[in-house]
Coordinates of C-alpha atoms in Angstrom, one line a residue:
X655 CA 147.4 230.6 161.2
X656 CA 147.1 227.3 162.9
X657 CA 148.5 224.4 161.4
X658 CA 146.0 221.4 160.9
X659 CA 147.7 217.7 160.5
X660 CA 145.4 214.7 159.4
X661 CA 145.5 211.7 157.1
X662 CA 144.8 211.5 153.6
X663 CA 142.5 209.5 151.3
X664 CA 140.5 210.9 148.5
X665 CA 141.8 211.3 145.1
X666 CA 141.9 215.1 145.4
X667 CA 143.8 215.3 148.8
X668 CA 146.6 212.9 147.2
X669 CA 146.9 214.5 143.4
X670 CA 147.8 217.8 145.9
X671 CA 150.8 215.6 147.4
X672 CA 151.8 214.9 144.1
X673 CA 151.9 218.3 142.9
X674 CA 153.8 219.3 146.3
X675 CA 156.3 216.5 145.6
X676 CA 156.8 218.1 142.3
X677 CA 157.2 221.6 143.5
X678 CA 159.6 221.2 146.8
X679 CA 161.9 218.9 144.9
X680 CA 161.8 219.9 141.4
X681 CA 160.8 216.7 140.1
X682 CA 160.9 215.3 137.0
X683 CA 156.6 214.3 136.9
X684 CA 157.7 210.8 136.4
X685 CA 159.8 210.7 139.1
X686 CA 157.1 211.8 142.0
X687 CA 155.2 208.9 144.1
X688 CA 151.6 208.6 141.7
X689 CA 148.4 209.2 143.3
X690 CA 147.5 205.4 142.1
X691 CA 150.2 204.0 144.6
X692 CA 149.3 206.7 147.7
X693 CA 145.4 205.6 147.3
X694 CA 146.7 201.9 148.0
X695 CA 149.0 202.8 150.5
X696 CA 146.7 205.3 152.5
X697 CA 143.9 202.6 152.5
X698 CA 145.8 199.4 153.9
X699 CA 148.0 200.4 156.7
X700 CA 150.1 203.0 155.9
X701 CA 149.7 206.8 156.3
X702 CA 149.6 209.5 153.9
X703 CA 149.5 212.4 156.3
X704 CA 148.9 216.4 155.3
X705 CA 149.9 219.5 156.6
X706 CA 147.2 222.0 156.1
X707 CA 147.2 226.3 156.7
X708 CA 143.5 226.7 156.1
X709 CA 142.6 225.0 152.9
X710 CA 146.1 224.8 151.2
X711 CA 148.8 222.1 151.8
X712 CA 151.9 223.3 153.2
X713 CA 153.2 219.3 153.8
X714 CA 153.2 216.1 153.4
X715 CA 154.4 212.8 154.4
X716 CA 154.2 209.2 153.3
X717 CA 154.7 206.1 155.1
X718 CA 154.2 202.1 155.1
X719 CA 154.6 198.9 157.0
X720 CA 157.9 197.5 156.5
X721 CA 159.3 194.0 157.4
X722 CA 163.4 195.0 158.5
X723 CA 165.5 192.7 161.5
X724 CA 162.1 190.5 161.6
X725 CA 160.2 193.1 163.2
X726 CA 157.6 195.5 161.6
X727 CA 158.2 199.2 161.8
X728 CA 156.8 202.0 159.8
X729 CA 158.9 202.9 156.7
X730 CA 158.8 206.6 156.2
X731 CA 159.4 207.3 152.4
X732 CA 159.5 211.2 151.9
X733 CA 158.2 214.4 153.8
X734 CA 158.2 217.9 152.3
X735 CA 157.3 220.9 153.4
X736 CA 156.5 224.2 150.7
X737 CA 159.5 226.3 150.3
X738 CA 157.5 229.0 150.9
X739 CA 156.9 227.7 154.6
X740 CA 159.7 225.9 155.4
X741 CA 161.3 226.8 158.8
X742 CA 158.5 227.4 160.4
X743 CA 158.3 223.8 162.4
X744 CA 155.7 222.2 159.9
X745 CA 158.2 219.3 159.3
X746 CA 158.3 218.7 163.0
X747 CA 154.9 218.9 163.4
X748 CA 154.5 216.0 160.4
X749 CA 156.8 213.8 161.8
X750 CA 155.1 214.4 165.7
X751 CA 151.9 213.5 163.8
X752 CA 153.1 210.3 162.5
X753 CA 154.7 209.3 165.4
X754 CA 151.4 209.7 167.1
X755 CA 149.4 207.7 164.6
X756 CA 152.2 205.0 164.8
X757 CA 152.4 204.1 168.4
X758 CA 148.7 204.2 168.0
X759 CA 148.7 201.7 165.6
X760 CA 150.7 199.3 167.5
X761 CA 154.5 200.6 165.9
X762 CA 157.5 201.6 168.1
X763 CA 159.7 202.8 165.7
X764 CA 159.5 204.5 163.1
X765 CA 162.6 204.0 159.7
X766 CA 163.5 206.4 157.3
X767 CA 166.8 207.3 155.2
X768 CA 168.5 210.5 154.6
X769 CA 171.7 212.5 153.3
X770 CA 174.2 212.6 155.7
X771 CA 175.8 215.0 153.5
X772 CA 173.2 217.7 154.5
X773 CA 173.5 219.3 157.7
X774 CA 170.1 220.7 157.9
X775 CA 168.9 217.0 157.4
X776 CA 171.5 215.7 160.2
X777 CA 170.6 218.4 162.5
X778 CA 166.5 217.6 162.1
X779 CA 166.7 214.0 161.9
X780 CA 169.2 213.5 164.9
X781 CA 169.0 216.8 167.4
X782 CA 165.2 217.9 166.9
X783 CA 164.0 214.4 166.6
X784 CA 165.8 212.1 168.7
X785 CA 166.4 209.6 165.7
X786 CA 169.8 207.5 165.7
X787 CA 171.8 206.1 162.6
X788 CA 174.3 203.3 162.1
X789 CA 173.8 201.8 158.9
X790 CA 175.3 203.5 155.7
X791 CA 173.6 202.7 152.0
X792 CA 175.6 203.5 149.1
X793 CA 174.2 205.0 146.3
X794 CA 170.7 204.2 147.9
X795 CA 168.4 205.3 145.5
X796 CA 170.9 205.3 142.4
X797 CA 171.0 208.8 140.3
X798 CA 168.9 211.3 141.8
X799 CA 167.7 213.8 138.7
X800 CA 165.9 216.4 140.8
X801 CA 166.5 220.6 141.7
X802 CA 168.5 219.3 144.9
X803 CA 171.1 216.8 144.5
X804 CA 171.8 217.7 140.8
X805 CA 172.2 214.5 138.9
X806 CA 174.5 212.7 141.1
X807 CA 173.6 209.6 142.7
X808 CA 173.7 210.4 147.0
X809 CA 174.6 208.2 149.7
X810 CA 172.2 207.5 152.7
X811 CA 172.1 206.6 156.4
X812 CA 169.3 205.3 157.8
X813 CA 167.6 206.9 160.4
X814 CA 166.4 204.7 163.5
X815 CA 163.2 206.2 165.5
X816 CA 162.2 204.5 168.5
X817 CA 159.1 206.2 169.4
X818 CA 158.7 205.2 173.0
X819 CA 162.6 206.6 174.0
X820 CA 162.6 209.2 176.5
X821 CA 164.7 211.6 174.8
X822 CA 162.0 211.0 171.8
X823 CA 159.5 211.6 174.5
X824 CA 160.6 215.2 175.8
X825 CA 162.0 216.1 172.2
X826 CA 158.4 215.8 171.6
X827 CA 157.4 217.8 174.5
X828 CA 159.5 220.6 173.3
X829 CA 162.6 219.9 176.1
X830 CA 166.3 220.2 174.7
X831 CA 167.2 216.8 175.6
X832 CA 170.6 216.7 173.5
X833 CA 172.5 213.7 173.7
X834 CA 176.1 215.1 173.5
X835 CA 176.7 218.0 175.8
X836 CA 180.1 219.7 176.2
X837 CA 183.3 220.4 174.2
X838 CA 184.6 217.5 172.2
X839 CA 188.0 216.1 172.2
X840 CA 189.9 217.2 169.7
X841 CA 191.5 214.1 169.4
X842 CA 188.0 212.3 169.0
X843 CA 187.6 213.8 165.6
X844 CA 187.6 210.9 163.0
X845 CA 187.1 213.5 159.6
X846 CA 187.5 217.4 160.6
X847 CA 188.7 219.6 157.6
X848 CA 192.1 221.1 156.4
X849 CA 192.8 224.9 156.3
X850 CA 191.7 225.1 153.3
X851 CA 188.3 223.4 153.9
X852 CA 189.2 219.9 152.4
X853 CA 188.6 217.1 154.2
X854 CA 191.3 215.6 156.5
X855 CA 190.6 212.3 157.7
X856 CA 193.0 211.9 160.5
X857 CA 195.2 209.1 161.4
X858 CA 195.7 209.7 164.9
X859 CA 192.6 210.2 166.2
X860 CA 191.4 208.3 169.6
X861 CA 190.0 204.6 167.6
X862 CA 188.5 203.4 171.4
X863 CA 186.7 206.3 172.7
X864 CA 182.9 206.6 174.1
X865 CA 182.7 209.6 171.8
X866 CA 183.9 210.0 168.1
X867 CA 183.2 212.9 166.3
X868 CA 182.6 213.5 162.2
X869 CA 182.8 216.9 160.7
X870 CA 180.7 217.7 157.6
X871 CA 180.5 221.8 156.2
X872 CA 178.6 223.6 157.9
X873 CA 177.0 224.8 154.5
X874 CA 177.2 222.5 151.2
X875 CA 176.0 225.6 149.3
X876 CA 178.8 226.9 147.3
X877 CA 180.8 223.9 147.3
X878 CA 182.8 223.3 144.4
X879 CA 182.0 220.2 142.5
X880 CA 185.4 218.8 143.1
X881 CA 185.5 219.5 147.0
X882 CA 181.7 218.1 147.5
X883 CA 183.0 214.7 145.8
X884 CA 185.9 215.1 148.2
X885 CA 184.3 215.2 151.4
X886 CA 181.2 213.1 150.3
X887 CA 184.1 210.4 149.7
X888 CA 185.8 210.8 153.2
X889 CA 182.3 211.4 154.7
X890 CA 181.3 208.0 153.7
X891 CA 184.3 206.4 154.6
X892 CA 184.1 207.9 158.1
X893 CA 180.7 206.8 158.9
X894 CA 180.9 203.1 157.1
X895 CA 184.2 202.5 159.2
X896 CA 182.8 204.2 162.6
X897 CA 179.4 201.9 162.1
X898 CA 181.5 198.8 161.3
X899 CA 183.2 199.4 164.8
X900 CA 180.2 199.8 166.8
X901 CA 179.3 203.6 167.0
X902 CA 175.6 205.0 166.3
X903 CA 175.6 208.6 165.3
X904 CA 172.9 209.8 167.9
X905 CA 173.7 213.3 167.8
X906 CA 174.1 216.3 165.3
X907 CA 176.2 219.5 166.2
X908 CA 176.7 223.0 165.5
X909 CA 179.1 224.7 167.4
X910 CA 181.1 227.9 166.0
X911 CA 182.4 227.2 162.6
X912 CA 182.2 223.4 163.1
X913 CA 179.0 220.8 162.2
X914 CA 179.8 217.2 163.0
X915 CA 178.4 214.8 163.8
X916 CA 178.4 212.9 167.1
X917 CA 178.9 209.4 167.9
X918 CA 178.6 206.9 170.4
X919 CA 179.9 203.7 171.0
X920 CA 177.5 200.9 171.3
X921 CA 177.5 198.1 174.1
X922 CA 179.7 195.0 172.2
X923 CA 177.7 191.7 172.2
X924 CA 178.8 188.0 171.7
X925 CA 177.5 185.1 169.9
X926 CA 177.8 182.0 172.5
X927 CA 177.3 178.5 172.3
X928 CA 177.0 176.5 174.7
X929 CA 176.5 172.3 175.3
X930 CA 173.3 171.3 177.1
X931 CA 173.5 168.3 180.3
X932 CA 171.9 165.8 177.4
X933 CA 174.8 167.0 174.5
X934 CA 172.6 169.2 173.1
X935 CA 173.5 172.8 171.7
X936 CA 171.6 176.3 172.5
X937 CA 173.1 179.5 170.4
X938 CA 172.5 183.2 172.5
X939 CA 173.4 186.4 172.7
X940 CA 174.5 188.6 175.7
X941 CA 176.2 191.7 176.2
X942 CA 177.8 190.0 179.3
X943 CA 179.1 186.3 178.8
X944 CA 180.3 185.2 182.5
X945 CA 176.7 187.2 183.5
X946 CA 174.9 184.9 181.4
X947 CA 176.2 181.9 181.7
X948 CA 175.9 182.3 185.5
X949 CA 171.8 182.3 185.0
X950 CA 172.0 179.2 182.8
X951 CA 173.8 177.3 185.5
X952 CA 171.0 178.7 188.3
X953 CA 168.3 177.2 185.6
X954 CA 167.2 181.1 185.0
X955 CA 168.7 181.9 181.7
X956 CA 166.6 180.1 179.5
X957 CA 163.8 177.9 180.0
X958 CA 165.3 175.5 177.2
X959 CA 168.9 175.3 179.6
X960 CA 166.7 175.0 183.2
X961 CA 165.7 171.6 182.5
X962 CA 168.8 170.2 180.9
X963 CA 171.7 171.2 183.3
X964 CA 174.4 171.6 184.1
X965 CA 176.1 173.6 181.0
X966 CA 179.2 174.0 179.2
X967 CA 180.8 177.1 176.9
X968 CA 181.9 175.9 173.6
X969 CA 182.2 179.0 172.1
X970 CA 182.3 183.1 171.8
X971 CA 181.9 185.4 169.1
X972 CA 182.3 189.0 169.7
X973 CA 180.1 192.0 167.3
X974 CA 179.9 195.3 167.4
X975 CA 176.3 196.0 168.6
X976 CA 173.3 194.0 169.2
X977 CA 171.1 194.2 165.8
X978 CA 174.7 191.9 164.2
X979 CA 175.3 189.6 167.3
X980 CA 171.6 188.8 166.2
X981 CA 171.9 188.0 162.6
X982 CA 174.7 186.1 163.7
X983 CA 172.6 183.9 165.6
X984 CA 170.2 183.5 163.7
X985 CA 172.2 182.2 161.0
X986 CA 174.1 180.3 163.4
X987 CA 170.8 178.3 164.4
X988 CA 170.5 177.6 160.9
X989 CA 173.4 175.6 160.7
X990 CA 173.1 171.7 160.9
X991 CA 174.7 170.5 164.2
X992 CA 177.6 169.0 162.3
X993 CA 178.6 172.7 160.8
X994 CA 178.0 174.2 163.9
X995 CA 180.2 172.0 166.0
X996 CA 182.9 172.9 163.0
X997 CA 182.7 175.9 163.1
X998 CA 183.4 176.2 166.7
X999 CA 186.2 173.5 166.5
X1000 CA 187.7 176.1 163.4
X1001 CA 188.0 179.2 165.9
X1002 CA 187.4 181.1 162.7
X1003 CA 185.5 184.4 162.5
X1004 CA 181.4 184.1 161.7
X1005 CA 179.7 186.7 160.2
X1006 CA 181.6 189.7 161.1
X1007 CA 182.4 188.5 164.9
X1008 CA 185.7 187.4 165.3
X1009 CA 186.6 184.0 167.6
X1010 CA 187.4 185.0 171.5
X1011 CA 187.2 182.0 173.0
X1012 CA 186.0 178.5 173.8

């Protein structure tokens, strides 16, 4: 039977999402999202969205406008699907319904968190999605009491959906647009596992590669309670470390015996300042320093620099990525122009870039 997707308002269609919270996750009542909160929520901006086989919901998601890096994206808070139709695509079809109501709304991206710990969550969030992940939440939502994670309080990632990518695009369309294709290096892999299936986290793997790979089990089921805390522990320091540095896990593998997951490194950016023809200061970021300070000097970098030629480097910080050059800078511009000029004059690392020259 065809599935039927469509957003949710009455008090009857929402007490059903509550009762299929309870049932897919084995929730504690108290525990579920209440009705009173969805009505809100599904009224002013967000989306409550249903899966429906005839008359009966077989899913649900909820979502709501969310203020994160000074931009609004739609915050994705749970999607379930009933056990008794799970693996049958419904989830995709949620999320490919939400992601349609989103970019209609005016969103490009949609946010979310999950367990990296799972690999069927890995796999759906990063292969059959398209999403990307490179920041790493400890202990996110605190102790989980539910039927899944058992009274232990879960890590998270959180998942980065940018609607209008082209891999998101024919992911949607039902191409296999993979983002990591071939064997990996075996010296690539950051965490792999021991012969007995504990987890090794190597010491001599390649620290400065495109690629780096993290291995997970390819099943959590059956774990002992020991060996889940074991590789839960290296897991997360594996990914916290390999974000730190720059990498985005944009892919999820199975291949064999093996499920890891696959990372690239980002583009590095720099914090620069530089002094203005009338002494003043102006604070960017660039992934290419000599590049950009080549367009200030032409009077095509930024209309503030055109009119107050010619321009001077003070001073370079180098980050991992983009999204912490910028909170760099923004707290840089922050700064009174005393503090600024000290901190330059200090050559001292600023908010997780470290000094590279002036």
């Amino acid at each position: 039977m065809t599935i039927d997707y469509r957003p949710l308002h009455t008090v009857e269609e929402l007490e059903q999402v509550v009762n299929l919270e309870i049932a897919v996750w084995g929730l504690d009542p108290r525990d579920a999202v209440p009705m009173n909160l969805m009505r809100p929520i599904s009224a002013h901006g967000g989306l409550v969205l249903g899966a429906f086989e005839g008359e009966t919901m077989v899913g649900m998601s909820l979502a709501f406008p969310a203020r994160v890096d000074g931009k609004w994206v739609l915050w994705s808070h749970m999607t379930a699907v009933a056990r008794d139709h799970q693996r049958r695509g419904i989830g995709f079809g949620l999320k490919q319904a939400q992601r349609q109501w989103a970019l209609a709304h005016g969103y490009n991206e949609i946010r979310w968190t999950f367990d990296p710990f799972q690999p069927g969550n890995a796999n759906f969030n990063l292969r059959q999605l398209g999403a990307s992940a490179n920041t790493y939440l400890v202990e996110y939502y605190g102790v989980m009491r539910d039927a899944i994670n058992g009274s232990i309080a879960p890590d998270r990632i959180e998942a980065v959906w940018k609607l209008k990518d082209r891999r998101v695009a024919a992911l949607a369309e039902g191409a296999n647009a993979v983002a990591f294709r071939g064997q990996p290096a075996p010296e690539a892999f950051m965490l792999t596992r021991d012969a007995e299936g504990n987890p090794l986290l190597r010491q001599d793997y390649d620290r400065d590669g495109k690629w780096r790979f993290i291995q997970i089990p390819e099943s959590t089921a059956g774990l002992s309670r020991e060996r889940a805390r074991a590789w839960r522990q290296a897991l997360r320091s594996a990914l916290r470390d390999s974000f730190a540095q720059g990498y985005v896990a944009v892919d999820f593998v199975r291949s064999g015996d093996r499920a890891f997951y696959a990372l690239r490194r980002s583009p590095i950016w720099f914090l620069y300042v530089l002094r203005c023809g009338d002494d003043s200061l102006y604070t960017g970021i660039t992934p290419n320093v000599e590049a950009r300070l080549r367009k200030h000097q032409a009077g095509r970098g930024a209309a503030y620099t055109a009119s107050r030629r010619p321009v001077s480097l003070l001073g370079v910080w180098q980050y991992p990525d983009r999204r912490t050059a910028l909170k760099a800078e923004l707290a840089f511009k922050k700064l009174p122009r005393a503090s600024k000029l000290a901190q330059i004059e200090s050559r001292q690392p600023f908010l997780q870039g470290h000094w590279v020259e002036g």
